[in-house]
CSV table of C-alpha atoms in Angstrom, one decimal:
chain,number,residue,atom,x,y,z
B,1,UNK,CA,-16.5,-0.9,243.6
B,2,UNK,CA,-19.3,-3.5,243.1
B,3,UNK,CA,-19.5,-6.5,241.0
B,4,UNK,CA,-21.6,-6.2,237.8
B,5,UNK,CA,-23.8,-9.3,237.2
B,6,UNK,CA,-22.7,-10.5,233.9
B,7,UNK,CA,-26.3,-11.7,233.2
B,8,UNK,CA,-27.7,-8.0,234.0
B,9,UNK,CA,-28.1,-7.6,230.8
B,10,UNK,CA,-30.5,-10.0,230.4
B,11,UNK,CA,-32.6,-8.6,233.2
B,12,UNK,CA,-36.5,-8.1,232.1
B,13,UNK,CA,-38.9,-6.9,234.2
B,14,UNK,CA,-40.9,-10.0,234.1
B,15,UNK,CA,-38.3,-11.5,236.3
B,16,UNK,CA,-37.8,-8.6,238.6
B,17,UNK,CA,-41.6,-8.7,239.0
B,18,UNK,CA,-41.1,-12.3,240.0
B,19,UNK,CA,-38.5,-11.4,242.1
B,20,UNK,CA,-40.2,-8.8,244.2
B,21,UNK,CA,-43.2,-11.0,244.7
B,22,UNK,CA,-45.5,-8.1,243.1
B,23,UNK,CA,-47.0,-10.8,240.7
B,24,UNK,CA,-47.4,-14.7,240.9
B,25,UNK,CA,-47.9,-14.6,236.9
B,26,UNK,CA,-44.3,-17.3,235.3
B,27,UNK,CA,-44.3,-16.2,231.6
B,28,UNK,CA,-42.3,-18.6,229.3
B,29,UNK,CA,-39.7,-15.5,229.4
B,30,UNK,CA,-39.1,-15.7,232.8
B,31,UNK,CA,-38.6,-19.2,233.6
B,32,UNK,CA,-36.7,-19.4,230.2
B,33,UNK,CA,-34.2,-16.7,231.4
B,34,UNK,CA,-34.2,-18.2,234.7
B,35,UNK,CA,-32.9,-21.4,233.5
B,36,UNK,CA,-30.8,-20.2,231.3
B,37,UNK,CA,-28.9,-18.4,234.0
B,38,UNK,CA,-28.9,-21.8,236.1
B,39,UNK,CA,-27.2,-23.5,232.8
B,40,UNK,CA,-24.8,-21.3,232.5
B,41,UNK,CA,-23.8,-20.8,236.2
B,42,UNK,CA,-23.5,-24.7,235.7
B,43,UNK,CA,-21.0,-24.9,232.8
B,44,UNK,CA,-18.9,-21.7,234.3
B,45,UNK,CA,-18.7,-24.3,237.2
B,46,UNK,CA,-17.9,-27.4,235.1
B,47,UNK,CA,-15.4,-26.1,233.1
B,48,UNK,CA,-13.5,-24.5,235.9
B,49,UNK,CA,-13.3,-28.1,237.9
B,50,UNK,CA,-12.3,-29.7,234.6
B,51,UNK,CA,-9.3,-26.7,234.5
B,52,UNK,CA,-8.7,-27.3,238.0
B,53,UNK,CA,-8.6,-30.9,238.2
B,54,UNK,CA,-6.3,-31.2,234.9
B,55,UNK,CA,-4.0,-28.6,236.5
B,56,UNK,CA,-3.8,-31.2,239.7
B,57,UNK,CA,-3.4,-34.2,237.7
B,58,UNK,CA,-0.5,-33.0,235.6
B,59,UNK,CA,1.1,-31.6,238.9
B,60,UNK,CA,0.4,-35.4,240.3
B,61,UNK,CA,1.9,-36.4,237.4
B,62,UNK,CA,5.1,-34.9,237.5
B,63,UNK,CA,5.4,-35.5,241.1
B,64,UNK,CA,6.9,-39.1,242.9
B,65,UNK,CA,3.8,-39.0,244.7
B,66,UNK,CA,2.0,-42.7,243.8
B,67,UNK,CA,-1.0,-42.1,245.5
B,68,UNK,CA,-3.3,-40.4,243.4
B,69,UNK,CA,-4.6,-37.8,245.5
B,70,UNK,CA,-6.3,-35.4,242.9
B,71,UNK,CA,-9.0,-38.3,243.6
B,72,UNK,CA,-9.8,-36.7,246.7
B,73,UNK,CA,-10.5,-33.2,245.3
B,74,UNK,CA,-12.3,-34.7,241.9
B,75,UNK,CA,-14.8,-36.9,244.5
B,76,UNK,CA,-15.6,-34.3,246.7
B,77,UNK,CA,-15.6,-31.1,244.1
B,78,UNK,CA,-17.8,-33.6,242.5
B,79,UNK,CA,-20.7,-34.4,244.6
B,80,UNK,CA,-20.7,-30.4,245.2
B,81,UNK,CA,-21.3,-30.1,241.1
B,82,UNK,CA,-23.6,-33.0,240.8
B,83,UNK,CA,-25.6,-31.4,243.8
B,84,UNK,CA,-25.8,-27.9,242.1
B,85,UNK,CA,-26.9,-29.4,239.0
B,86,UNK,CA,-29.9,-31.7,240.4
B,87,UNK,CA,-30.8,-28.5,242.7
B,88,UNK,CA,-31.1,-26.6,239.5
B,89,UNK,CA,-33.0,-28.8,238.2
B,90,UNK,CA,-35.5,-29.4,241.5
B,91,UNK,CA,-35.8,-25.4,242.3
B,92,UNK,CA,-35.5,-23.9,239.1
B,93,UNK,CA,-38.7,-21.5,238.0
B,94,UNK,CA,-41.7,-23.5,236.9
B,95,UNK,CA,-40.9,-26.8,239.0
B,96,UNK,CA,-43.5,-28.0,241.3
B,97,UNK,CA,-40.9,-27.3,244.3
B,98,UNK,CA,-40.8,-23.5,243.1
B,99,UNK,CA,-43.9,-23.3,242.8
B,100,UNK,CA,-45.1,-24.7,246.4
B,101,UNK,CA,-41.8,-22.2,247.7
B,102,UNK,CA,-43.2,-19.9,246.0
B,103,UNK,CA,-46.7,-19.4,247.2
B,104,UNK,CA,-45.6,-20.4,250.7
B,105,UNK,CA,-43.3,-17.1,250.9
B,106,UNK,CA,-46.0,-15.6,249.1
B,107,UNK,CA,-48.8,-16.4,251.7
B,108,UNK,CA,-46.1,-15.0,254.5
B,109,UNK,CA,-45.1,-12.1,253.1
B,110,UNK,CA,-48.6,-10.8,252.7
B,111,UNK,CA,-49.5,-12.0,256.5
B,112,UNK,CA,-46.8,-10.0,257.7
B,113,UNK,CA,-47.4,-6.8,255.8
B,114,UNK,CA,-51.3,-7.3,256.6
């Protein structure tokens, strides 16, 4: 059994247009669906390490452990949500990086089916 994307339903064919590489045209639709998809990855994410890292504390908590080693999980888990969220932010549809990306793969893609 496959996984159903939960955004799916949100799918327009302006993004699977963009997708395929058929067209170079970024409505306002796409990039906005795009984003949102990025923002809401992000908060699924920051909400679970908030669950998580409450769940650690309290078991820190409750333990004679004096060292606070949920630190090590929070720092870490940390840097990987900070990095997702200034990635999203760099590569997300109508950035300068996509963009470049963009018509880099674009240029290749054509060269190799020419």
């Amino acid at each position: 059994m496959s996984r159903r994307d939960p955004f799916s339903a949100l799918e327009s064919p302006l993004l699977s247009e963009l997708s395929s590489g058929v067209s170079t045209r970024l409505t306002p639709e796409a990039v906005a669906l795009s984003r949102t998809r990025a923002r809401m990855a992000f908060r699924a994410h920051a909400t679970v390490y908030a669950a998580v890292n409450a769940g650690l504390v309290a078991i820190w908590a409750l333990s004679p452990a004096q060292r606070f080693w949920p630190g090590f999980v929070m720092a870490g888990w940390g840097v990987a949500l900070a990095l997702q969220a200034i990635g999203s932010q760099l590569f997300s549809p109508g950035s300068e990086s996509w963009r470049r990306i963009h018509a880099e793969e674009l240029a290749r893609a054509r060269r190799e089916s020419a």
